[in-house]
Amino acid sequence: MLLTSLLSEQTKPKEEPNLSPRPDYAPSYGYATESGERVTIAASQTIATAYRAKNIISDDVAKMPLQMLRRVGRRIEQVQPDPIARNMAYLLGISPNVWGWTPFLFKKANIEWLLFYGNTYIWSPIVGPRQLLILPADRTVPVFDTDGNLWYRHTFSHNNTPVYIPSVEILHMLINPDSTGFIGRGVITFARETFGRQLAARKTQGKFFSQGFLPAAYVQMAGELNSDARKKIRQAYEEQMSGAENVYRLAVLDSRVTKFEPINIQLKDAQFLESIDANDRDICNFFGLPEHMLNRGKEAYNSNEQKYIEYLNGTLDSYLVPWEEAARIRWLSRNEQINTYFRFVRESLLRMDSKTRGESLSTRVLNGMMTPNEAREKEDMSAYDGGDQFYMPANILSITNPPAQQTGGDNDSNSSI
């Protein structure tokens, strides 16, 4: 099924270039950097720290269920999936589209577009079965027509023909917004110099090993040599001395060589390893990840647990909250927006051991925050009869309804809570 068949019958708007924002994506040939390396989105993900950071953030968001909740009076209910109507609870909890994508894959792909392109576009076509599709951010851009209406221009890859999709069908999330507020900018826009230095460092490291751990040398010959002769001598030396298999191999030079001297500038003397470590630390900062999550530091268990909570509040929430808010606006009617909303289950990320989890559920049940059956549901256990009652310790009394005052004895002292 071609995606073009899902386009609604809309006349092509007259685009107003002066009003439309311009995206700041990395060009296909990459950003030029001071290190001399061209940084593309694909090349940046060959850096181990950036690759791992991208996967940590996208996987953690993908693991959290995105639930649809409805407030009925003072009671909050989770909307159940409906495979017939294909409601949002079904699309987010079972499968977002007719291709059989899983919710995990759908959420992960959106976050990866967001991280490296600064934008992600989720299309909910009004034609055909209700579903959620991802429009590639490198071929999609928000535009305005001459009347000031917002559209999204997307260029399909199979025919390179631009089409215009009404804004009501697109959920657009962005990070690092530009001055217009309509275009986001990915991590690579700001971290390209750091990525460039790291790519150059890895290339230098590779050259270092390929040359048999000898970074350079110079040979002084008797008499003058033309370019061909110099080239032959250089090739002869490299054939004998280059490569890890030639490490410590004996060099045999004839009498025409008057001087041979290696240039032994060790990487440690150039603070090479320190610069690689500093670049990795900068990449952690660009992605907003604590270093211990990328195997760069060892801390006490309690400290790491606290850092993980800080990571949820300080890093992941900046991706979760905009998604929750945008989903309420784009995926619900105005009447539904009054009492229906979306919420990521953040508790699913804070995995606890069985002892701590049991103590937490027990405390909530004994303090009237949840029923025993609600606690059992969190453990994927069946409910039982009588388990829907709320409980509270008997020695805790209501402030608004204090017990009747005892009479007799000290009648004149009236105390109140």
Tab-separated table of C-alpha atoms in Angstrom:
chain	number	residue	atom	x	y	z
A	1	MET	CA	0.000	0.000	0.000
A	2	LEU	CA	1.457	3.336	-1.030
A	3	LEU	CA	1.401	6.064	1.584
A	4	THR	CA	0.145	8.487	-1.040
A	5	SER	CA	-3.184	6.630	-1.002
A	6	LEU	CA	-3.686	7.836	2.583
A	7	LEU	CA	-3.606	11.508	1.645
A	8	SER	CA	-6.843	13.342	2.212
A	9	GLU	CA	-8.438	15.272	-0.636
A	10	GLN	CA	-6.807	18.647	-0.122
A	11	THR	CA	-6.022	21.325	-2.643
A	12	LYS	CA	-2.383	22.240	-2.854
A	13	PRO	CA	-1.850	25.364	-0.731
A	14	LYS	CA	0.060	28.342	-2.007
A	15	GLU	CA	3.194	28.304	0.126
A	16	GLU	CA	4.523	31.569	1.544
A	17	PRO	CA	8.364	31.269	1.620
A	18	ASN	CA	8.856	34.328	3.808
A	19	LEU	CA	6.728	32.809	6.585
A	20	SER	CA	7.962	29.231	6.378
A	21	PRO	CA	10.862	28.249	8.690
A	22	ARG	CA	14.015	26.677	7.291
A	23	PRO	CA	15.321	23.432	8.784
A	24	ASP	CA	18.891	23.228	10.019
A	25	TYR	CA	19.634	19.585	9.253
A	26	ALA	CA	23.037	18.152	8.550
A	27	PRO	CA	23.469	18.066	4.758
A	28	SER	CA	23.842	14.675	3.154
A	29	TYR	CA	27.578	15.258	2.705
A	30	GLY	CA	27.938	16.260	6.371
A	31	TYR	CA	29.156	19.217	8.366
A	32	ALA	CA	32.708	20.455	7.783
A	33	THR	CA	34.605	20.720	11.081
A	34	GLU	CA	37.878	22.223	12.279
A	35	SER	CA	39.314	18.719	12.688
A	36	GLY	CA	39.091	18.174	8.938
A	37	GLU	CA	36.501	15.416	9.296
A	38	ARG	CA	33.064	15.713	7.747
A	39	VAL	CA	30.437	14.787	10.309
A	40	THR	CA	27.295	13.132	9.019
A	41	ILE	CA	24.491	11.681	11.091
A	42	ALA	CA	25.590	8.171	10.083
A	43	ALA	CA	29.244	8.874	10.905
A	44	SER	CA	28.388	10.335	14.312
A	45	GLN	CA	26.742	7.053	15.280
A	46	THR	CA	29.988	5.160	14.623
A	47	ILE	CA	31.351	6.820	17.764
A	48	ALA	CA	30.794	4.298	20.533
A	49	THR	CA	29.759	6.867	23.144
A	50	ALA	CA	27.237	8.569	20.843
A	51	TYR	CA	25.854	5.226	19.657
A	52	ARG	CA	25.409	3.990	23.209
A	53	ALA	CA	23.878	7.275	24.397
A	54	LYS	CA	21.380	7.210	21.542
A	55	ASN	CA	20.325	3.672	22.367
A	56	ILE	CA	20.041	4.276	26.111
A	57	ILE	CA	17.661	7.215	25.698
A	58	SER	CA	15.573	5.716	22.888
A	59	ASP	CA	15.342	2.288	24.542
A	60	ASP	CA	14.339	3.722	27.908
A	61	VAL	CA	11.554	5.800	26.380
A	62	ALA	CA	10.430	2.827	24.268
A	63	LYS	CA	10.214	0.578	27.336
A	64	MET	CA	7.760	2.850	29.129
A	65	PRO	CA	4.081	2.144	28.321
A	66	LEU	CA	2.197	5.187	27.022
A	67	GLN	CA	-1.281	4.892	28.520
A	68	MET	CA	-4.513	6.673	27.685
A	69	LEU	CA	-6.326	7.756	30.865
A	70	ARG	CA	-9.760	9.212	31.458
A	71	ARG	CA	-11.044	11.083	34.497
A	72	VAL	CA	-14.654	10.241	35.382
A	73	GLY	CA	-15.703	12.438	38.264
A	74	ARG	CA	-12.996	11.876	40.833
A	75	ARG	CA	-12.065	8.463	39.459
A	76	ILE	CA	-9.287	7.913	36.934
A	77	GLU	CA	-9.650	4.970	34.550
A	78	GLN	CA	-7.282	3.538	31.970
A	79	VAL	CA	-8.887	3.436	28.534
A	80	GLN	CA	-8.844	-0.129	27.239
A	81	PRO	CA	-7.650	-1.016	23.711
A	82	ASP	CA	-10.417	-1.486	21.133
A	83	PRO	CA	-9.224	-3.479	18.073
A	84	ILE	CA	-12.447	-2.720	16.183
A	85	ALA	CA	-12.425	1.051	16.568
A	86	ARG	CA	-8.595	1.090	16.654
A	87	ASN	CA	-8.617	3.732	19.359
A	88	MET	CA	-5.428	5.377	20.569
A	89	ALA	CA	-5.167	2.947	23.460
A	90	TYR	CA	-4.972	0.137	20.900
A	91	LEU	CA	-2.461	1.935	18.658
A	92	LEU	CA	-0.169	2.790	21.570
A	93	GLY	CA	-0.534	-0.459	23.466
A	94	ILE	CA	-0.882	-3.139	20.774
A	95	SER	CA	0.273	-1.942	17.333
A	96	PRO	CA	0.467	1.584	15.902
A	97	ASN	CA	-0.154	0.706	12.245
A	98	VAL	CA	-1.379	-1.971	9.870
A	99	TRP	CA	2.176	-3.122	9.182
A	100	GLY	CA	2.353	-4.737	12.612
A	101	TRP	CA	4.897	-2.459	14.241
A	102	THR	CA	5.282	-2.930	17.990
A	103	PRO	CA	4.874	0.019	20.373
A	104	PHE	CA	8.533	-0.386	21.385
A	105	LEU	CA	9.784	-0.022	17.808
A	106	PHE	CA	7.458	2.914	17.165
A	107	LYS	CA	8.590	4.892	20.222
A	108	LYS	CA	12.268	4.083	19.696
A	109	ALA	CA	12.228	5.247	16.067
A	110	ASN	CA	10.572	8.527	17.017
A	111	ILE	CA	13.169	9.305	19.687
A	112	GLU	CA	16.065	8.526	17.337
A	113	TRP	CA	14.714	10.952	14.725
A	114	LEU	CA	14.303	13.478	17.520
A	115	LEU	CA	17.853	13.100	18.829
A	116	PHE	CA	19.739	13.455	15.551
A	117	TYR	CA	17.372	15.584	13.488
A	118	GLY	CA	15.725	17.572	16.263
A	119	ASN	CA	12.259	16.758	14.898
A	120	THR	CA	9.927	13.814	14.621
A	121	TYR	CA	6.668	13.768	12.677
A	122	ILE	CA	3.889	11.286	13.492
A	123	TRP	CA	1.203	11.156	10.837
A	124	SER	CA	-2.314	10.029	11.665
A	125	PRO	CA	-4.105	9.914	8.263
A	126	ILE	CA	-7.848	10.483	8.238
A	127	VAL	CA	-8.146	8.172	5.218
A	128	GLY	CA	-8.188	4.414	5.721
A	129	PRO	CA	-7.847	2.549	9.031
A	130	ARG	CA	-6.734	4.620	11.981
A	131	GLN	CA	-2.989	4.290	12.403
A	132	LEU	CA	0.208	6.133	13.327
A	133	LEU	CA	3.007	6.519	10.777
A	134	ILE	CA	6.430	8.162	11.046
A	135	LEU	CA	7.401	10.660	8.351
A	136	PRO	CA	11.202	10.875	7.884
A	137	ALA	CA	12.333	14.176	9.366
A	138	ASP	CA	14.894	14.798	6.626
A	139	ARG	CA	12.100	14.999	4.035
A	140	THR	CA	9.428	16.791	6.076
A	141	VAL	CA	9.169	20.463	6.980
A	142	PRO	CA	6.434	22.736	8.379
A	143	VAL	CA	5.305	25.466	5.997
A	144	PHE	CA	2.695	28.226	5.978
A	145	ASP	CA	0.340	29.209	3.212
A	146	THR	CA	-0.547	32.789	2.292
A	147	ASP	CA	-3.433	32.741	4.805
A	148	GLY	CA	-1.123	31.770	7.675
A	149	ASN	CA	-2.346	28.167	7.928
A	150	LEU	CA	0.197	25.552	8.991
A	151	TRP	CA	0.916	22.605	6.677
A	152	TYR	CA	3.596	19.941	6.524
A	153	ARG	CA	5.360	19.453	3.228
A	154	HIS	CA	6.675	15.938	2.765
A	155	THR	CA	8.633	14.626	-0.199
A	156	PHE	CA	8.008	10.947	-0.823
A	157	SER	CA	11.140	8.995	-1.694
A	158	HIS	CA	9.629	6.949	-4.520
A	159	ASN	CA	8.813	9.899	-6.788
A	160	ASN	CA	10.407	12.976	-5.159
A	161	THR	CA	7.078	14.766	-5.410
A	162	PRO	CA	6.212	17.106	-2.532
A	163	VAL	CA	2.787	16.749	-0.938
A	164	TYR	CA	1.110	18.889	1.689
A	165	ILE	CA	-0.497	17.382	4.792
A	166	PRO	CA	-2.801	19.434	7.062
A	167	SER	CA	-1.306	20.191	10.454
A	168	VAL	CA	-4.214	18.499	12.276
A	169	GLU	CA	-2.956	15.135	10.981
A	170	ILE	CA	0.628	15.618	12.199
A	171	LEU	CA	2.008	15.377	15.728
A	172	HIS	CA	5.262	17.305	15.573
A	173	MET	CA	7.753	17.023	18.421
A	174	LEU	CA	11.031	18.915	18.474
A	175	ILE	CA	14.036	19.645	20.654
A	176	ASN	CA	16.338	22.686	20.711
A	177	PRO	CA	13.849	24.891	18.813
A	178	ASP	CA	15.145	27.637	16.562
A	179	SER	CA	14.058	31.269	16.760
A	180	THR	CA	10.763	30.500	14.980
A	181	GLY	CA	9.788	27.733	17.406
A	182	PHE	CA	8.701	25.468	14.529
A	183	ILE	CA	11.982	23.729	13.700
A	184	GLY	CA	14.080	21.673	16.101
A	185	ARG	CA	17.799	21.043	15.950
A	186	GLY	CA	19.419	17.724	16.747
A	187	VAL	CA	22.405	16.986	18.933
A	188	ILE	CA	24.717	16.871	15.914
A	189	THR	CA	24.036	20.557	15.184
A	190	PHE	CA	25.742	21.550	18.428
A	191	ALA	CA	28.118	18.610	18.956
A	192	ARG	CA	29.563	18.413	15.440
A	193	GLU	CA	32.992	19.773	16.447
A	194	THR	CA	33.201	17.252	19.295
A	195	PHE	CA	32.112	14.463	16.947
A	196	GLY	CA	34.671	15.652	14.388
A	197	ARG	CA	37.508	15.563	16.926
A	198	GLN	CA	36.507	12.083	18.017
A	199	LEU	CA	36.282	10.781	14.440
A	200	ALA	CA	39.712	12.269	13.706
A	201	ALA	CA	41.139	10.732	16.882
A	202	ARG	CA	39.836	7.286	15.949
A	203	LYS	CA	41.309	7.626	12.458
A	204	THR	CA	44.655	8.660	13.965
A	205	GLN	CA	44.530	5.690	16.288
A	206	GLY	CA	43.857	3.377	13.372
A	207	LYS	CA	46.788	4.826	11.428
A	208	PHE	CA	48.983	4.398	14.476
A	209	PHE	CA	48.333	0.661	14.613
A	210	SER	CA	48.507	0.191	10.834
A	211	GLN	CA	51.999	1.692	10.785
A	212	GLY	CA	53.394	-0.857	13.227
A	213	PHE	CA	53.285	1.579	16.163
A	214	LEU	CA	55.788	3.865	14.422
A	215	PRO	CA	54.004	7.126	13.629
A	216	ALA	CA	56.676	8.474	11.240
A	217	ALA	CA	60.341	8.521	10.252
A	218	TYR	CA	62.602	10.289	7.796
A	219	VAL	CA	65.341	8.881	5.554
A	220	GLN	CA	68.227	10.959	4.192
A	221	MET	CA	69.700	9.660	0.923
A	222	ALA	CA	73.014	10.352	-0.770
A	223	GLY	CA	72.416	12.520	-3.818
A	224	GLU	CA	69.235	13.930	-5.308
A	225	LEU	CA	66.154	11.833	-6.054
A	226	ASN	CA	63.295	12.507	-8.388
A	227	SER	CA	59.712	12.030	-7.332
A	228	ASP	CA	59.516	8.462	-8.653
A	229	ALA	CA	62.621	7.416	-6.739
A	230	ARG	CA	61.341	8.966	-3.504
A	231	LYS	CA	58.040	7.184	-3.984
A	232	LYS	CA	59.727	3.797	-4.493
A	233	ILE	CA	61.858	4.185	-1.366
A	234	ARG	CA	58.827	5.180	0.676
A	235	GLN	CA	56.847	2.188	-0.579
A	236	ALA	CA	59.722	-0.196	0.137
A	237	TYR	CA	59.973	1.038	3.721
A	238	GLU	CA	56.224	0.856	4.316
A	239	GLU	CA	56.007	-2.679	2.923
A	240	GLN	CA	58.634	-3.863	5.388
A	241	MET	CA	57.609	-1.863	8.463
A	242	SER	CA	53.877	-1.136	8.273
A	243	GLY	CA	51.182	-3.209	9.930
A	244	ALA	CA	50.893	-4.873	13.310
A	245	GLU	CA	52.560	-8.040	11.980
A	246	ASN	CA	55.769	-6.074	11.291
A	247	VAL	CA	56.185	-4.690	14.798
A	248	TYR	CA	59.852	-4.817	15.918
A	249	ARG	CA	60.906	-6.206	12.526
A	250	LEU	CA	64.529	-5.577	11.498
A	251	ALA	CA	65.011	-2.730	9.002
A	252	VAL	CA	67.705	-3.394	6.347
A	253	LEU	CA	69.037	-0.242	4.637
A	254	ASP	CA	71.765	-0.026	1.969
A	255	SER	CA	74.752	2.327	1.759
A	256	ARG	CA	72.819	5.018	-0.135
A	257	VAL	CA	70.940	5.794	3.069
A	258	THR	CA	73.061	8.286	4.974
A	259	LYS	CA	70.630	8.827	7.823
A	260	PHE	CA	67.526	7.100	9.130
A	261	GLU	CA	65.734	8.483	12.150
A	262	PRO	CA	62.243	7.638	13.463
A	263	ILE	CA	60.075	10.462	14.756
A	264	ASN	CA	58.981	8.932	18.007
A	265	ILE	CA	56.261	11.270	19.192
A	266	GLN	CA	54.304	9.041	21.501
A	267	LEU	CA	50.543	9.470	21.711
A	268	LYS	CA	50.795	9.898	25.449
A	269	ASP	CA	53.193	12.831	24.906
A	270	ALA	CA	50.566	14.527	22.745
A	271	GLN	CA	47.917	13.883	25.451
A	272	PHE	CA	46.106	11.806	22.872
A	273	LEU	CA	44.283	9.507	25.258
A	274	GLU	CA	43.284	12.419	27.468
A	275	SER	CA	41.721	14.212	24.495
A	276	ILE	CA	39.685	11.105	23.565
A	277	ASP	CA	38.438	10.869	27.139
A	278	ALA	CA	37.542	14.572	27.175
A	279	ASN	CA	35.585	14.182	23.925
A	280	ASP	CA	33.633	11.256	25.374
A	281	ARG	CA	32.831	13.332	28.441
A	282	ASP	CA	31.557	16.152	26.232
A	283	ILE	CA	29.350	13.705	24.308
A	284	CYS	CA	27.811	12.572	27.598
A	285	ASN	CA	26.971	16.186	28.356
A	286	PHE	CA	25.463	16.805	24.926
A	287	PHE	CA	23.107	13.852	25.392
A	288	GLY	CA	22.432	14.682	29.034
A	289	LEU	CA	23.581	11.306	30.341
A	290	PRO	CA	25.543	10.663	33.552
A	291	GLU	CA	28.905	9.119	32.782
A	292	HIS	CA	28.337	5.951	34.820
A	293	MET	CA	25.522	4.967	32.419
A	294	LEU	CA	28.067	4.757	29.585
A	295	ASN	CA	30.508	2.599	31.589
A	296	ARG	CA	32.724	5.597	32.270
A	297	GLY	CA	32.559	5.653	36.050
A	298	LYS	CA	32.013	3.395	39.007
A	299	GLU	CA	30.004	4.668	41.909
A	300	ALA	CA	28.366	3.207	44.977
A	301	TYR	CA	25.077	1.415	44.325
A	302	ASN	CA	23.008	3.913	46.304
A	303	SER	CA	24.646	6.790	44.467
A	304	ASN	CA	23.940	5.192	41.097
A	305	GLU	CA	20.315	4.608	42.061
A	306	GLN	CA	19.918	8.275	42.922
A	307	LYS	CA	21.638	9.277	39.684
A	308	TYR	CA	19.171	7.113	37.772
A	309	ILE	CA	16.266	9.002	39.305
A	310	GLU	CA	17.973	12.272	38.380
A	311	TYR	CA	18.413	10.954	34.852
A	312	LEU	CA	14.680	10.262	34.613
A	313	ASN	CA	13.745	13.700	35.911
A	314	GLY	CA	16.479	15.715	34.230
A	315	THR	CA	16.891	13.953	30.879
A	316	LEU	CA	13.997	11.691	29.937
A	317	ASP	CA	11.201	13.979	31.119
A	318	SER	CA	12.233	16.509	28.471
A	319	TYR	CA	11.162	13.893	25.884
A	320	LEU	CA	8.200	12.410	27.763
A	321	VAL	CA	6.324	15.552	28.817
A	322	PRO	CA	6.227	17.156	25.307
A	323	TRP	CA	4.945	13.867	23.875
A	324	GLU	CA	2.192	13.631	26.487
A	325	GLU	CA	1.113	17.219	25.904
A	326	ALA	CA	1.244	17.061	22.093
A	327	ALA	CA	-0.681	13.760	22.054
A	328	ARG	CA	-3.514	15.319	24.044
A	329	ILE	CA	-3.806	18.151	21.527
A	330	ARG	CA	-3.428	16.164	18.301
A	331	TRP	CA	-4.933	12.764	19.091
A	332	LEU	CA	-8.024	13.805	21.047
A	333	SER	CA	-11.064	15.834	20.115
A	334	ARG	CA	-11.776	19.027	22.027
A	335	ASN	CA	-14.447	17.284	24.055
A	336	GLU	CA	-12.079	14.438	24.929
A	337	GLN	CA	-9.320	16.847	25.932
A	338	ILE	CA	-11.401	17.948	28.927
A	339	ASN	CA	-11.096	14.654	30.818
A	340	THR	CA	-8.760	12.413	28.772
A	341	TYR	CA	-4.983	12.533	28.601
A	342	PHE	CA	-1.858	10.411	27.968
A	343	ARG	CA	0.783	9.451	30.496
A	344	PHE	CA	4.027	7.456	30.325
A	345	VAL	CA	4.337	4.911	33.122
A	346	ARG	CA	7.627	6.142	34.545
A	347	GLU	CA	7.577	3.591	37.356
A	348	SER	CA	8.292	0.858	34.798
A	349	LEU	CA	11.759	2.324	34.301
A	350	LEU	CA	12.642	2.368	38.003
A	351	ARG	CA	13.052	-1.370	38.410
A	352	MET	CA	13.240	-2.405	42.063
A	353	ASP	CA	14.309	-5.689	43.620
A	354	SER	CA	11.511	-7.963	44.854
A	355	LYS	CA	11.996	-7.006	48.508
A	356	THR	CA	11.854	-3.252	47.879
A	357	ARG	CA	8.934	-3.619	45.454
A	358	GLY	CA	6.991	-5.700	47.991
A	359	GLU	CA	7.596	-3.165	50.736
A	360	SER	CA	6.475	-0.304	48.479
A	361	LEU	CA	3.217	-2.042	47.501
A	362	SER	CA	2.552	-3.069	51.101
A	363	THR	CA	2.958	0.517	52.303
A	364	ARG	CA	0.518	1.786	49.675
A	365	VAL	CA	-2.081	-0.850	50.533
A	366	LEU	CA	-1.822	-0.309	54.297
A	367	ASN	CA	-2.116	3.457	53.913
A	368	GLY	CA	-5.191	3.366	51.705
A	369	MET	CA	-3.455	4.492	48.506
A	370	MET	CA	-4.437	1.343	46.594
A	371	THR	CA	-6.436	-1.817	47.085
A	372	PRO	CA	-4.871	-5.278	47.386
A	373	ASN	CA	-6.209	-6.160	43.941
A	374	GLU	CA	-4.590	-3.068	42.404
A	375	ALA	CA	-1.287	-4.126	43.955
A	376	ARG	CA	-1.732	-7.648	42.594
A	377	GLU	CA	-2.378	-6.296	39.109
A	378	LYS	CA	1.013	-4.573	39.160
A	379	GLU	CA	2.552	-7.986	39.773
A	380	ASP	CA	0.450	-9.604	37.009
A	381	MET	CA	-1.522	-11.570	39.587
A	382	SER	CA	-5.239	-12.311	39.466
A	383	ALA	CA	-7.709	-10.382	41.611
A	384	TYR	CA	-9.634	-12.091	44.409
A	385	ASP	CA	-13.027	-11.518	45.964
A	386	GLY	CA	-12.974	-8.811	48.613
A	387	GLY	CA	-9.669	-7.403	47.380
A	388	ASP	CA	-11.140	-4.132	46.136
A	389	GLN	CA	-11.471	-2.628	49.612
A	390	PHE	CA	-9.278	0.192	50.852
A	391	TYR	CA	-7.548	-0.227	54.209
A	392	MET	CA	-6.067	2.175	56.729
A	393	PRO	CA	-4.596	1.716	60.229
A	394	ALA	CA	-7.293	2.056	62.906
A	395	ASN	CA	-5.302	4.536	64.980
A	396	ILE	CA	-5.418	7.161	62.205
A	397	LEU	CA	-8.432	9.450	62.511
A	398	SER	CA	-10.017	11.916	60.121
A	399	ILE	CA	-9.286	15.598	60.707
A	400	THR	CA	-12.688	16.726	59.445
A	401	ASN	CA	-14.649	14.251	61.580
A	402	PRO	CA	-13.005	13.997	65.022
A	403	PRO	CA	-14.448	11.491	67.543
A	404	ALA	CA	-17.000	12.657	70.110
A	405	GLN	CA	-15.429	14.254	73.179
A	406	GLN	CA	-15.297	12.093	76.244
A	407	THR	CA	-17.414	13.470	79.144
A	408	GLY	CA	-16.636	13.248	82.811
A	409	GLY	CA	-13.507	14.088	84.704
A	410	ASP	CA	-12.063	17.240	83.219
A	411	ASN	CA	-15.269	18.527	81.546
A	412	ASP	CA	-14.171	22.143	81.338
A	413	SER	CA	-11.187	21.500	79.047
A	414	ASN	CA	-12.545	21.198	75.474
A	415	SER	CA	-9.823	20.013	73.122
A	416	SER	CA	-10.096	19.692	69.332
A	417	ILE	CA	-8.038	18.150	66.590
